[in-house]
mmCIF file of C-alpha atoms and ligand atoms in Angstrom:
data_model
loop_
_atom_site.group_PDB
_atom_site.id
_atom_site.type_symbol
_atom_site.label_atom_id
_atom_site.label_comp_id
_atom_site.label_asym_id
_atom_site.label_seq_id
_atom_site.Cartn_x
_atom_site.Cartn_y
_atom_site.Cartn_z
ATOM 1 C CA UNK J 1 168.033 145.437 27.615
ATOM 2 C CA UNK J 2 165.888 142.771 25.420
ATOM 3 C CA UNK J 3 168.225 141.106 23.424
ATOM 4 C CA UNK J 4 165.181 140.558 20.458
ATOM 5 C CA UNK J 5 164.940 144.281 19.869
ATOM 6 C CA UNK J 6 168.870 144.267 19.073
ATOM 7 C CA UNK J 7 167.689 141.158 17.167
ATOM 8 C CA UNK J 8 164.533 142.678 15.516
ATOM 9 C CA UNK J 9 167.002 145.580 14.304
ATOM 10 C CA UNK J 10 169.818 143.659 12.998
ATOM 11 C CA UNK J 11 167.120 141.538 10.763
ATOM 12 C CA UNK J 12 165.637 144.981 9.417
ATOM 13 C CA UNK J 13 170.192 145.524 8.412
ATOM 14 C CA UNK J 14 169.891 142.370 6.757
ATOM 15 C CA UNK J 15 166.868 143.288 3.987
ATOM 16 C CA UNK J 16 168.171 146.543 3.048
ATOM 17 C CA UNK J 17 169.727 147.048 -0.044
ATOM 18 C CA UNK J 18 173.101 147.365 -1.053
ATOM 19 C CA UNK J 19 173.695 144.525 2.166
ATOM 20 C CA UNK J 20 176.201 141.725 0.152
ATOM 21 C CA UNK J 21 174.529 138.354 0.221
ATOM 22 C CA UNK J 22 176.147 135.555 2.464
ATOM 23 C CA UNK J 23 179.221 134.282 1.229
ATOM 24 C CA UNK J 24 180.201 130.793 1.435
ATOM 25 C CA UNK J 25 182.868 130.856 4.263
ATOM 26 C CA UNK J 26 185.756 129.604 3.857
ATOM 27 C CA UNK J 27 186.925 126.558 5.606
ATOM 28 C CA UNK J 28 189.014 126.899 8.262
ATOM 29 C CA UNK J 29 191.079 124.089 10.171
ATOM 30 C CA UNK J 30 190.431 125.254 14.146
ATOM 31 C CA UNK J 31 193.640 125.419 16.417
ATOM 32 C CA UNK J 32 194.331 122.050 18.451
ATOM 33 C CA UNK J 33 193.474 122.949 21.539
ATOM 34 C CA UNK J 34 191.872 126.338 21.571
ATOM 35 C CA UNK J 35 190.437 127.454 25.019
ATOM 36 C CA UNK J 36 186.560 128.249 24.160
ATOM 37 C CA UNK J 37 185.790 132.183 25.177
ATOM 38 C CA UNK J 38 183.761 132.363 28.415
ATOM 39 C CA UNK J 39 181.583 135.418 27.415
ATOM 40 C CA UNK J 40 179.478 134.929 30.673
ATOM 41 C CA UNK J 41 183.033 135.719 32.922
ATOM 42 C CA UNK J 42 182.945 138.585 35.595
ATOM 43 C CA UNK J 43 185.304 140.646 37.485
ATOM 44 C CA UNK J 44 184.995 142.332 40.823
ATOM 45 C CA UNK J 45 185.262 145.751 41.801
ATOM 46 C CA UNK J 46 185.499 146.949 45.345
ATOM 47 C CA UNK J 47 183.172 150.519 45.794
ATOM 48 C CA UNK J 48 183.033 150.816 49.579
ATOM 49 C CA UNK J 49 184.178 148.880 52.874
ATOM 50 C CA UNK J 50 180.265 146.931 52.279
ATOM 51 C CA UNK J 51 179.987 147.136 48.679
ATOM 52 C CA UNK J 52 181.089 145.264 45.525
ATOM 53 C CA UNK J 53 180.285 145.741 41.616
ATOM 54 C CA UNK J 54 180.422 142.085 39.412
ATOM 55 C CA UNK J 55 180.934 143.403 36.216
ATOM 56 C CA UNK J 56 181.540 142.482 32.722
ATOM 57 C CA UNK J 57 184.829 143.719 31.550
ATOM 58 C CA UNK J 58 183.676 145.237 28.103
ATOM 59 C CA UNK J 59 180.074 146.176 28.617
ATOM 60 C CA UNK J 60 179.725 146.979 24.827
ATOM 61 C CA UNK J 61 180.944 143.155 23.907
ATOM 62 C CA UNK J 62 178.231 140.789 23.894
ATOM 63 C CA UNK J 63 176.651 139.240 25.204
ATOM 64 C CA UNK J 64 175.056 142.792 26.865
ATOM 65 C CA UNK J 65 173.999 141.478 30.342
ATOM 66 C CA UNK J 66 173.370 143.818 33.636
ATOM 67 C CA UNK J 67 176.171 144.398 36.534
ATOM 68 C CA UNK J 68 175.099 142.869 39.652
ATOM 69 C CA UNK J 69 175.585 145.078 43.321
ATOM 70 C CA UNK J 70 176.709 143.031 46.412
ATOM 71 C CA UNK J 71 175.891 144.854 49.773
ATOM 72 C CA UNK J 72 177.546 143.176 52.998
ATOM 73 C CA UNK J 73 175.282 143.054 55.830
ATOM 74 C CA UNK J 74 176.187 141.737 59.143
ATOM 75 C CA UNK J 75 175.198 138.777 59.233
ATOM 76 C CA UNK J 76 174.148 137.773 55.253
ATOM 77 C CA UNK J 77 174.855 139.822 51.756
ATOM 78 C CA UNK J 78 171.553 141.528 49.650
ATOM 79 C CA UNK J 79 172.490 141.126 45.774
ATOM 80 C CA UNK J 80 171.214 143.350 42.872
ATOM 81 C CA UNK J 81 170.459 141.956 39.881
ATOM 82 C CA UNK J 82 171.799 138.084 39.011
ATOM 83 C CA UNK J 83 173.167 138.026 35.418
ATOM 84 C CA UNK J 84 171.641 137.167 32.078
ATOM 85 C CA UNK J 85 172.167 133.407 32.239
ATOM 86 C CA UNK J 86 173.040 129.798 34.355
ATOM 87 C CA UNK J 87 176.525 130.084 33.168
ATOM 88 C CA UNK J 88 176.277 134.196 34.128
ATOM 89 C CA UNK J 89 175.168 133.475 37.536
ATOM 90 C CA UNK J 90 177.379 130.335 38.289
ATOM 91 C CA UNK J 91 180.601 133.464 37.442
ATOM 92 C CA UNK J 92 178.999 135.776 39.885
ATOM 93 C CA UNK J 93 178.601 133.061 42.701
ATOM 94 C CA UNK J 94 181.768 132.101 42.227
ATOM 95 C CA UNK J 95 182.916 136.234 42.535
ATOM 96 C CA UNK J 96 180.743 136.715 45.743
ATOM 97 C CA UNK J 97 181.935 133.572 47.385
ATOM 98 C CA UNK J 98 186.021 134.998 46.654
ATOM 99 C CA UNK J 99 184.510 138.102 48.358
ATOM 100 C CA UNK J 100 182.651 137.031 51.509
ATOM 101 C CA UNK J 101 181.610 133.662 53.569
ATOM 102 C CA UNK J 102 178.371 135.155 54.299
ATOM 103 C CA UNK J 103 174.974 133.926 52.691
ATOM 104 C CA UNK J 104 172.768 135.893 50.019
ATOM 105 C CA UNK J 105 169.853 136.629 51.988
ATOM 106 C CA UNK J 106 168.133 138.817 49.517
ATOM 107 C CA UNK J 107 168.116 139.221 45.835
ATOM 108 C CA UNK J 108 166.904 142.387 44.583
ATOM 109 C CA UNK J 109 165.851 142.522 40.516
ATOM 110 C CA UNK J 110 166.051 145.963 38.816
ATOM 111 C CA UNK J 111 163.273 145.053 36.364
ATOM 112 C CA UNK J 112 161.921 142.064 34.437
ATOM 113 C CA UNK J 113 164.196 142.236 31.047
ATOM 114 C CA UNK J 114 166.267 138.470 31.067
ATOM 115 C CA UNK J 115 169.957 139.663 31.228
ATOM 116 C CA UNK J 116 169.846 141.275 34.724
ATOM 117 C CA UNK J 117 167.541 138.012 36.131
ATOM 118 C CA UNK J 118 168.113 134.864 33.909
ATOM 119 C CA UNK J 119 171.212 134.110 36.528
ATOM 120 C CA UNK J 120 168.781 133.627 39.383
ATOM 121 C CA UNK J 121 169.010 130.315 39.025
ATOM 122 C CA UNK J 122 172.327 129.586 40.141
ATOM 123 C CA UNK J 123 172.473 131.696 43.130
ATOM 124 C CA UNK J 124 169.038 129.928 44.365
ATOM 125 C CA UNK J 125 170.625 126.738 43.852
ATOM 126 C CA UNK J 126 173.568 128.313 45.810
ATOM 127 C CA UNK J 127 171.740 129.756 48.616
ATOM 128 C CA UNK J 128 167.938 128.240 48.488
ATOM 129 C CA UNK J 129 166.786 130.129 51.424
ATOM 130 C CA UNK J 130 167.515 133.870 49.431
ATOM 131 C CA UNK J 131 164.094 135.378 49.629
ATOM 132 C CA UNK J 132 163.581 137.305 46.055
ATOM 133 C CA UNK J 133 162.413 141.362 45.902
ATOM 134 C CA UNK J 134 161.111 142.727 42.959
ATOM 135 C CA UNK J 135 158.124 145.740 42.037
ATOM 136 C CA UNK J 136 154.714 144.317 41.890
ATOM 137 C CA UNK J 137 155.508 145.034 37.998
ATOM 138 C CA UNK J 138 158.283 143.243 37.351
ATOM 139 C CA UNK J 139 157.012 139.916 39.225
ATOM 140 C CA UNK J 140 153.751 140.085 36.585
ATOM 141 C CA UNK J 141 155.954 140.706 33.733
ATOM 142 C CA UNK J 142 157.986 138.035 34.592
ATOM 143 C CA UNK J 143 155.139 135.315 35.020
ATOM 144 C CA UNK J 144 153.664 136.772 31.936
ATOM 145 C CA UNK J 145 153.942 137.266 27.926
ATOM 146 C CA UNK J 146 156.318 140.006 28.413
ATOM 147 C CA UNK J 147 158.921 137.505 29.285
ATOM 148 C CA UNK J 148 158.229 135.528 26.805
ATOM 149 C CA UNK J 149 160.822 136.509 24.409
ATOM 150 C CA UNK J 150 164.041 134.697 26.496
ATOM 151 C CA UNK J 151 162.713 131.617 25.013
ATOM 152 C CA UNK J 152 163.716 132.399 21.858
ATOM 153 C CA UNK J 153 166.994 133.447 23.321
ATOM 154 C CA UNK J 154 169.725 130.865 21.894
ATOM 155 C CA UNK J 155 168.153 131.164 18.753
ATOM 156 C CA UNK J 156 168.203 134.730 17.909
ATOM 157 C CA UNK J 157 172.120 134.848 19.100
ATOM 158 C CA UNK J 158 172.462 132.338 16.927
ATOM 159 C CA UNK J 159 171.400 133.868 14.288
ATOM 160 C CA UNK J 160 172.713 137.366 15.506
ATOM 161 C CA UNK J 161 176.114 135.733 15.412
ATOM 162 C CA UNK J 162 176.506 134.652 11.963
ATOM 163 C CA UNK J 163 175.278 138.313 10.692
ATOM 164 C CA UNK J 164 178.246 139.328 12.695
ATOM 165 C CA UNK J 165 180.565 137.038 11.032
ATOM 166 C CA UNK J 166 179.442 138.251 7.925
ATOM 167 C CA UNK J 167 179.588 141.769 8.892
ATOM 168 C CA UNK J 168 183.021 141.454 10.079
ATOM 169 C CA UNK J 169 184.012 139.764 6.009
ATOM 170 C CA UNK J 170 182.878 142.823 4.699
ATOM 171 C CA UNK J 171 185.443 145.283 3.521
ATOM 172 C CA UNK J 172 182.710 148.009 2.713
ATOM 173 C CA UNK J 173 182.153 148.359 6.482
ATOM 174 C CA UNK J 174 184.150 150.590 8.898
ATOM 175 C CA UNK J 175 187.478 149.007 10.320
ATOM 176 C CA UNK J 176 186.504 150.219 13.762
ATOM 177 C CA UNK J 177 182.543 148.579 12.860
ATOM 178 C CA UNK J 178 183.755 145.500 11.434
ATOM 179 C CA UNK J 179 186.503 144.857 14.957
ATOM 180 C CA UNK J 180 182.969 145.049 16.816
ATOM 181 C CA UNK J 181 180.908 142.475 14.387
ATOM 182 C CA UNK J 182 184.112 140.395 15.013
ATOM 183 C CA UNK J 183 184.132 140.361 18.775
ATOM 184 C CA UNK J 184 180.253 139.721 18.325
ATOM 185 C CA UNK J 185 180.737 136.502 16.457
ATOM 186 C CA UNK J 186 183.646 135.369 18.448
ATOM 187 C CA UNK J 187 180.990 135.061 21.660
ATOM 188 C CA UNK J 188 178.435 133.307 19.382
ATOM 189 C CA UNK J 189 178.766 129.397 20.332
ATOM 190 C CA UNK J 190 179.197 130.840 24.078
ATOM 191 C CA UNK J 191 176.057 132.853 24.342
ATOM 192 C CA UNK J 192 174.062 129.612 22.201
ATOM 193 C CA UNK J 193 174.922 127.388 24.274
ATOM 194 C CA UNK J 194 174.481 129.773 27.847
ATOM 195 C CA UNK J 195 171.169 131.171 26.149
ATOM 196 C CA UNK J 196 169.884 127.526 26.009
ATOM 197 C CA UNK J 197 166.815 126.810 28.128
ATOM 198 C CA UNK J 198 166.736 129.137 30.326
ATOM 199 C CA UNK J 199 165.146 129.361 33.857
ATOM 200 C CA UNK J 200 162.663 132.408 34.916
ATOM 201 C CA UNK J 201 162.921 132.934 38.373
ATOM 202 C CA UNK J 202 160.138 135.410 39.478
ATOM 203 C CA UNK J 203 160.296 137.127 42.855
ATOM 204 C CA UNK J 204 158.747 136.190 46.507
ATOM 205 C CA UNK J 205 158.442 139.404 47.633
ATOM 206 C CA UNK J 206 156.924 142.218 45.988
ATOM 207 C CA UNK J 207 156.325 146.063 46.581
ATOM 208 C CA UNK J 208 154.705 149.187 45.183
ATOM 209 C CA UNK J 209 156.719 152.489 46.265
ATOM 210 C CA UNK J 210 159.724 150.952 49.063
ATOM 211 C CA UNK J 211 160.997 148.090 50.566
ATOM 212 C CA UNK J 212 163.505 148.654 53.534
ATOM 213 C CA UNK J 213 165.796 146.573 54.255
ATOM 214 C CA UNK J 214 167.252 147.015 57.989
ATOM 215 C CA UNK J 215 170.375 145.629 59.970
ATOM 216 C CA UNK J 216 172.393 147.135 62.889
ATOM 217 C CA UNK J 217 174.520 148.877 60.664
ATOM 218 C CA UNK J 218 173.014 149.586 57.067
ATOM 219 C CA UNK J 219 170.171 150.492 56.167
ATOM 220 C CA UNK J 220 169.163 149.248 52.323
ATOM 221 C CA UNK J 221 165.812 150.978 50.567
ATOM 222 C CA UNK J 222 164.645 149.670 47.628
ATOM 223 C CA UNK J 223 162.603 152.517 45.319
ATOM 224 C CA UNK J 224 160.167 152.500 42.799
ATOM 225 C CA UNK J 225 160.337 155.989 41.315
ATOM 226 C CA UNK J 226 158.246 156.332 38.668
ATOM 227 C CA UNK J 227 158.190 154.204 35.086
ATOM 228 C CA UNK J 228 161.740 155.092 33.065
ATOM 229 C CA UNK J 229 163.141 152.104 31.356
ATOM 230 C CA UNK J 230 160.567 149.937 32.234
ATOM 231 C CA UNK J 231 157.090 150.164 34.108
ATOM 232 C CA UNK J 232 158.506 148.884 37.078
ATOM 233 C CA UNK J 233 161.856 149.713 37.922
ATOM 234 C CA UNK J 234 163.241 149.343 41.444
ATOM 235 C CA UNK J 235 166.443 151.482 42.288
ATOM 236 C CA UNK J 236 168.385 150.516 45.516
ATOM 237 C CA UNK J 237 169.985 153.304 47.643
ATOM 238 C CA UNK J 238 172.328 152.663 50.577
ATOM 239 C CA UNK J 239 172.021 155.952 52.777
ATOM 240 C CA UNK J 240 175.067 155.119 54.582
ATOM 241 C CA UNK J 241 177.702 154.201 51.805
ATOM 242 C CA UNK J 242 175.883 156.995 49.221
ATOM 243 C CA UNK J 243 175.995 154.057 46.422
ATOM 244 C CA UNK J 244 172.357 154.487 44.586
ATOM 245 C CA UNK J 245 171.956 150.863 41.846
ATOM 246 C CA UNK J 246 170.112 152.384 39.128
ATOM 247 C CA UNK J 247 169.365 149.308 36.855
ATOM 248 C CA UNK J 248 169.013 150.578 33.612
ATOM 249 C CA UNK J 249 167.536 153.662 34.417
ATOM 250 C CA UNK J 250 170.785 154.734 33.671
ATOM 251 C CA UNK J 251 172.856 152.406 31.198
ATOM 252 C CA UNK J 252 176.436 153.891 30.381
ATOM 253 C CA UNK J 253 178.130 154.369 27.655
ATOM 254 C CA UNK J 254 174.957 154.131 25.709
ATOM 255 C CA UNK J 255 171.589 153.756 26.767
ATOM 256 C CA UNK J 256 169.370 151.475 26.518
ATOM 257 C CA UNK J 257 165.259 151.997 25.608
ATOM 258 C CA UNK J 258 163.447 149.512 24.616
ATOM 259 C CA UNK J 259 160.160 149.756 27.045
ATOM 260 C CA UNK J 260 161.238 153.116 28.167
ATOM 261 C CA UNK J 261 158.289 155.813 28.625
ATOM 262 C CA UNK J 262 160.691 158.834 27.697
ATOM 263 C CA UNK J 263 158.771 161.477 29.548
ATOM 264 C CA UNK J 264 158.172 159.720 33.334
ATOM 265 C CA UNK J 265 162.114 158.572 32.263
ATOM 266 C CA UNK J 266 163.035 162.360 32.588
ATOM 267 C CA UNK J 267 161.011 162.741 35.669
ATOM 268 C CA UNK J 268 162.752 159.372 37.614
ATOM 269 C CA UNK J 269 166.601 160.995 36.317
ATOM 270 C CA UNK J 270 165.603 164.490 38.321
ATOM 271 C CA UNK J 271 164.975 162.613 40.879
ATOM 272 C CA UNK J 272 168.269 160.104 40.826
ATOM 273 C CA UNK J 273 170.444 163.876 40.750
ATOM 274 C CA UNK J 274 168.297 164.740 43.903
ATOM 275 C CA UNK J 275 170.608 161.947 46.175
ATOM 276 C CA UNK J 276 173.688 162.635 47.287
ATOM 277 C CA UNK J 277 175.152 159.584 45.911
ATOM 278 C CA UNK J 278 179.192 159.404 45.833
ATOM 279 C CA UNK J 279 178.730 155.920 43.488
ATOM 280 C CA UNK J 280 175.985 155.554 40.643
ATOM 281 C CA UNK J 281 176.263 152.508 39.810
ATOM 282 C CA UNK J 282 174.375 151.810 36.175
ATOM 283 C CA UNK J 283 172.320 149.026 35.106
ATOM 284 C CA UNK J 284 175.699 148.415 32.351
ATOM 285 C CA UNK J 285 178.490 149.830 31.715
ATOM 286 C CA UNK J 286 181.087 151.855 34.299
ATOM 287 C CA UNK J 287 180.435 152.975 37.853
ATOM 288 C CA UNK J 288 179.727 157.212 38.013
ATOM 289 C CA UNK J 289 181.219 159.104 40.728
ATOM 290 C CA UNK J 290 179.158 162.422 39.473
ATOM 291 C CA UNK J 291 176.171 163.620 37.690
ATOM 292 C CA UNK J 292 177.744 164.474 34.187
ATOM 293 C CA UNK J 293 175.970 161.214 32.298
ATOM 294 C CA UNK J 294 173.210 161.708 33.886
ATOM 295 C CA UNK J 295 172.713 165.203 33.059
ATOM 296 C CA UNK J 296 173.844 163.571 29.153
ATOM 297 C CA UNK J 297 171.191 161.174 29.008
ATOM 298 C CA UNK J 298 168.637 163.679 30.311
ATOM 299 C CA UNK J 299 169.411 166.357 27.804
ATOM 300 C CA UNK J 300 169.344 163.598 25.185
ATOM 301 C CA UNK J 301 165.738 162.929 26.254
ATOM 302 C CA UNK J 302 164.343 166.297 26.203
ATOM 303 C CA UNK J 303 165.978 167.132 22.837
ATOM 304 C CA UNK J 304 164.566 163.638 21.516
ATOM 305 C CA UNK J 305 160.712 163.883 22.901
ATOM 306 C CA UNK J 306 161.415 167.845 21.464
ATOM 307 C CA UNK J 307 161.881 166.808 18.058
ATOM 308 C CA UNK J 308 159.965 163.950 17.734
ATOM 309 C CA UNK J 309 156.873 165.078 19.319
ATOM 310 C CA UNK J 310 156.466 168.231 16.752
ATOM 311 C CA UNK J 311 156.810 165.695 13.631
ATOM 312 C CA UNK J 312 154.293 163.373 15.859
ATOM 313 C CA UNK J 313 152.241 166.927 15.942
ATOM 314 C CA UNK J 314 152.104 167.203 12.350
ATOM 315 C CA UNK J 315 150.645 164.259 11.855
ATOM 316 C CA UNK J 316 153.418 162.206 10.856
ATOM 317 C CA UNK J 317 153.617 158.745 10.927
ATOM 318 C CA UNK J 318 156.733 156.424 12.712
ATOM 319 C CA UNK J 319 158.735 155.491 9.777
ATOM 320 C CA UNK J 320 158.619 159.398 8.278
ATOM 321 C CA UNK J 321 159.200 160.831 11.256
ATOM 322 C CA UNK J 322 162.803 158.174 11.566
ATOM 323 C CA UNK J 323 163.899 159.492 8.024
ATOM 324 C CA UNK J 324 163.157 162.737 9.005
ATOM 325 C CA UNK J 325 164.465 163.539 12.179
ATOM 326 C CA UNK J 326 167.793 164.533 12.637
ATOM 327 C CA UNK J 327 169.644 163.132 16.130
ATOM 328 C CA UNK J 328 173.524 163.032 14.446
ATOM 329 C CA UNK J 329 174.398 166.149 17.449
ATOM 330 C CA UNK J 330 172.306 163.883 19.905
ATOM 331 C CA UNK J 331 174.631 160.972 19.066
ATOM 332 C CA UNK J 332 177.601 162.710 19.231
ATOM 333 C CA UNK J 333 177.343 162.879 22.981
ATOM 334 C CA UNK J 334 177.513 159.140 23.093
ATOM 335 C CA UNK J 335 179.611 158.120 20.480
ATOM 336 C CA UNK J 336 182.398 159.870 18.629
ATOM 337 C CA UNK J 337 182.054 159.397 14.325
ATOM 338 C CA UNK J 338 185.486 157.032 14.510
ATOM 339 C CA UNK J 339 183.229 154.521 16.748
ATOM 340 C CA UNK J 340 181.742 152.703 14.066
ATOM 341 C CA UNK J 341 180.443 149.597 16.406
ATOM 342 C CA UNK J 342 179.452 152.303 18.728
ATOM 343 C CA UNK J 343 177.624 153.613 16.102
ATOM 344 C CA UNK J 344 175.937 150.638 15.333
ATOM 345 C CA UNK J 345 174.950 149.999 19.184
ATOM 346 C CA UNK J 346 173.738 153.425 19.761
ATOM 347 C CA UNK J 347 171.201 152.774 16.870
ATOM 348 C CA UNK J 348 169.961 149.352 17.481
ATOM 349 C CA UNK J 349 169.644 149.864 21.740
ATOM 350 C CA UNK J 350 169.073 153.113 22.044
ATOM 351 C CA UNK J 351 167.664 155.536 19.039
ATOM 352 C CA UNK J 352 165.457 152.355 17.084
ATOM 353 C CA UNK J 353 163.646 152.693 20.820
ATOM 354 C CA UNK J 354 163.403 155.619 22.102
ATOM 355 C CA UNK J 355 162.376 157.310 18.904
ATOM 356 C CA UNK J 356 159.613 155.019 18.914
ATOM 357 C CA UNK J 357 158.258 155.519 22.443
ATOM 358 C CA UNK J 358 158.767 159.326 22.320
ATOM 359 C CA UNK J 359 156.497 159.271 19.122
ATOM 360 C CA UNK J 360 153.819 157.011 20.790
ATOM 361 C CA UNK J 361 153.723 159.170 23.716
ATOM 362 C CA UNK J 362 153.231 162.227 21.723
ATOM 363 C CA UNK J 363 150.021 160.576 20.229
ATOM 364 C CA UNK J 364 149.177 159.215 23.561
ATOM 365 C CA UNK J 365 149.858 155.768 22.416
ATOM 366 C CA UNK J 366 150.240 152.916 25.087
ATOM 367 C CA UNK J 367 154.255 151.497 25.564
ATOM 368 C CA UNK J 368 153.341 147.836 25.880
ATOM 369 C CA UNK J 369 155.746 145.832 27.365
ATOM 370 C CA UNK J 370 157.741 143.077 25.689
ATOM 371 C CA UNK J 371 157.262 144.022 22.898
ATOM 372 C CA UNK J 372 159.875 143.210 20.040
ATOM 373 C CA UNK J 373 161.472 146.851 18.903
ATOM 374 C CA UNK J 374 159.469 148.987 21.393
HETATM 375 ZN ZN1 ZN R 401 169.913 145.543 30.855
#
């Protein structure tokens, strides 16, 4: 995802009425020798005999940054997707160095959006001679404006952070809602400080439709299947393990849209049911052993582009069209009415977006990458 759009949405919370100006906070004396919360820590999780998923353990805690794949080859290790920051990537060298003695020879990015890339850093410093694979796409974005937005990374945490804290003060707000603001502010000083500066590492090696990978034993394909949640997104499917990385073409438990082109989107998830995959493993969020989320997500879609593109067809313009259309059954697939912070994620990364998009696609509208909200 692009943390700005969660950003961009959050700031649109703040102006609307009935929102309780900032308090003074009360001071509080901090405890002696309280250990600081590593938000950028990962755990491992062992798929296969050859393959490993570095996860976060609560992908709807912030700071909301990509899982990375680890494929053992025989002689080095090919790595999905690097984390979201230095301190990120540092965690998941540390993870594949508990899990194997073998080199990173290749580093495959899902797309160009900062939390599945920003971690590059550390594993080139780790293994410097780890060539870098990414779609012609995703190499331009990321040597171009669309990138541009990590910059103000640290910054818009920052101020993300002390919405949160605010947001979890205020007793007119949803228990459940209010536990999730909390955990959000709790990772604030972490994700400042990892969001600080941070280093775009663009790939070496880029490709249009597929980029094979072959060893003795494995065989490692690297797709582009069409634009979904970006214009360029490279899947990875191991043949011989049936694991297929979808970035975020498929983001679980909630989705994530921000440059998404909804209708190619529908076209790439027919095509991820169409291999015989025994592990999905998503750009976020939990591992799928079967095609039941996907099959969510894609009836989400079709009832989403359904709805909005008839309003779109009568002429109506983006912010009628949001108080009009009603996605509360949509939503209930995702998140259940007692999930207040789910709630509040499934609006800001998912329904802000692909509402959006769906609407500018109906009106034949270009999706331009990078850009804040869309
Ligand atoms: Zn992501």
């Amino acid at each position: 995802m692009k943390h700005l759009v969660f950003a961009s949405a959050l700031a649109s919370v703040v102006v609307l009425p009935g929102v309780p100006a900032p308090r003074e906070e009360p001071r509080t004396v901090a405890p002696a020798k309280a250990e600081p919360l590593d938000c950028f820590a990962r755990r491992t999780r062992k798929l296969t005999d050859r393959v490993w998923v570095i996860e976060r353990p609560n992908p709807t805690d912030a700071p909301f940054e990509g899982n990375t794949t680890v494929i053992e080859l025989d002689r080095s290790l090919v790595v999905v997707d690097a984390g979201g920051s230095r301190a990120a990537g540092e965690s998941i060298v540390r993870e594949i160095r508990a899990l194997s003695r073998k080199p990173v020879g290749t580093l495959v990015y899902t797309h160009y959006h900062g939390d599945h890339n920003l971690g590059a850093v550390a594993l080139r410093d780790a293994w410097p001679d780890m060539a870098i694979v990414s779609t012609e796409r995703t190499r331009e974005h990321m040597t171009g404006a669309p990138m541009d937005y990590v910059r103000s990374y640290a910054k818009s945490y920052g101020e993300m952070a002390a919405f949160a804290l605010r947001q979890s003060r205020d007793e007119s707000v949803s228990a459940s809602e209010r536990a999730g603001w909390a955990r959000f502010a709790a990772a604030g000083p972490c994700m400042e400080s990892g969001y600080t500066d941070p280093v775009v590492v663009p790939a070496q090696v880029t490709f249009s439709e597929r980029y094979t990978i072959h060893d003795a034993s494995m065989q490692v394909e690297v797709l582009f299947l069409g634009r979904a949640n970006t214009d360029g997104d490279a899947l990875v499917w191991l043949p011989g393990q049936r694991v297929l990385v979808t970035g975020d073409v498929v983001v679980h438990p909630i989705p994530y849209a921000s440059a998404c082109h909804p209708g190619e989107w529908c076209t790439v998830l027919e095509r991820v049911k169409g291999f015989d995959f025994a592990f999905l493993v998503p750009g976020h969020g939990a591992v799928q052993t079967d095609r039941a989320y996907v099959d969510t997500l894609l009836e989400a879609l079709r009832e989403i582009r359904g709805r909005v593109g008839e309003l779109a067809g009568r002429g109506m313009e983006l912010d009628e069209v949001r108080r009009t259309v009603d996605l509360k059954s949509v939503r209930a697939r995702f998140v259940g009415d007692e999930d207040g912070w789910g709630r509040v994620l499934f609006a800001n990364l998912f329904l802000e977006a692909i509402v959006a998009n769906a609407w500018r696609e109906a009106r034949g509208e270009p999706i331009v990458q990078g850009r804040e909200g869309g």
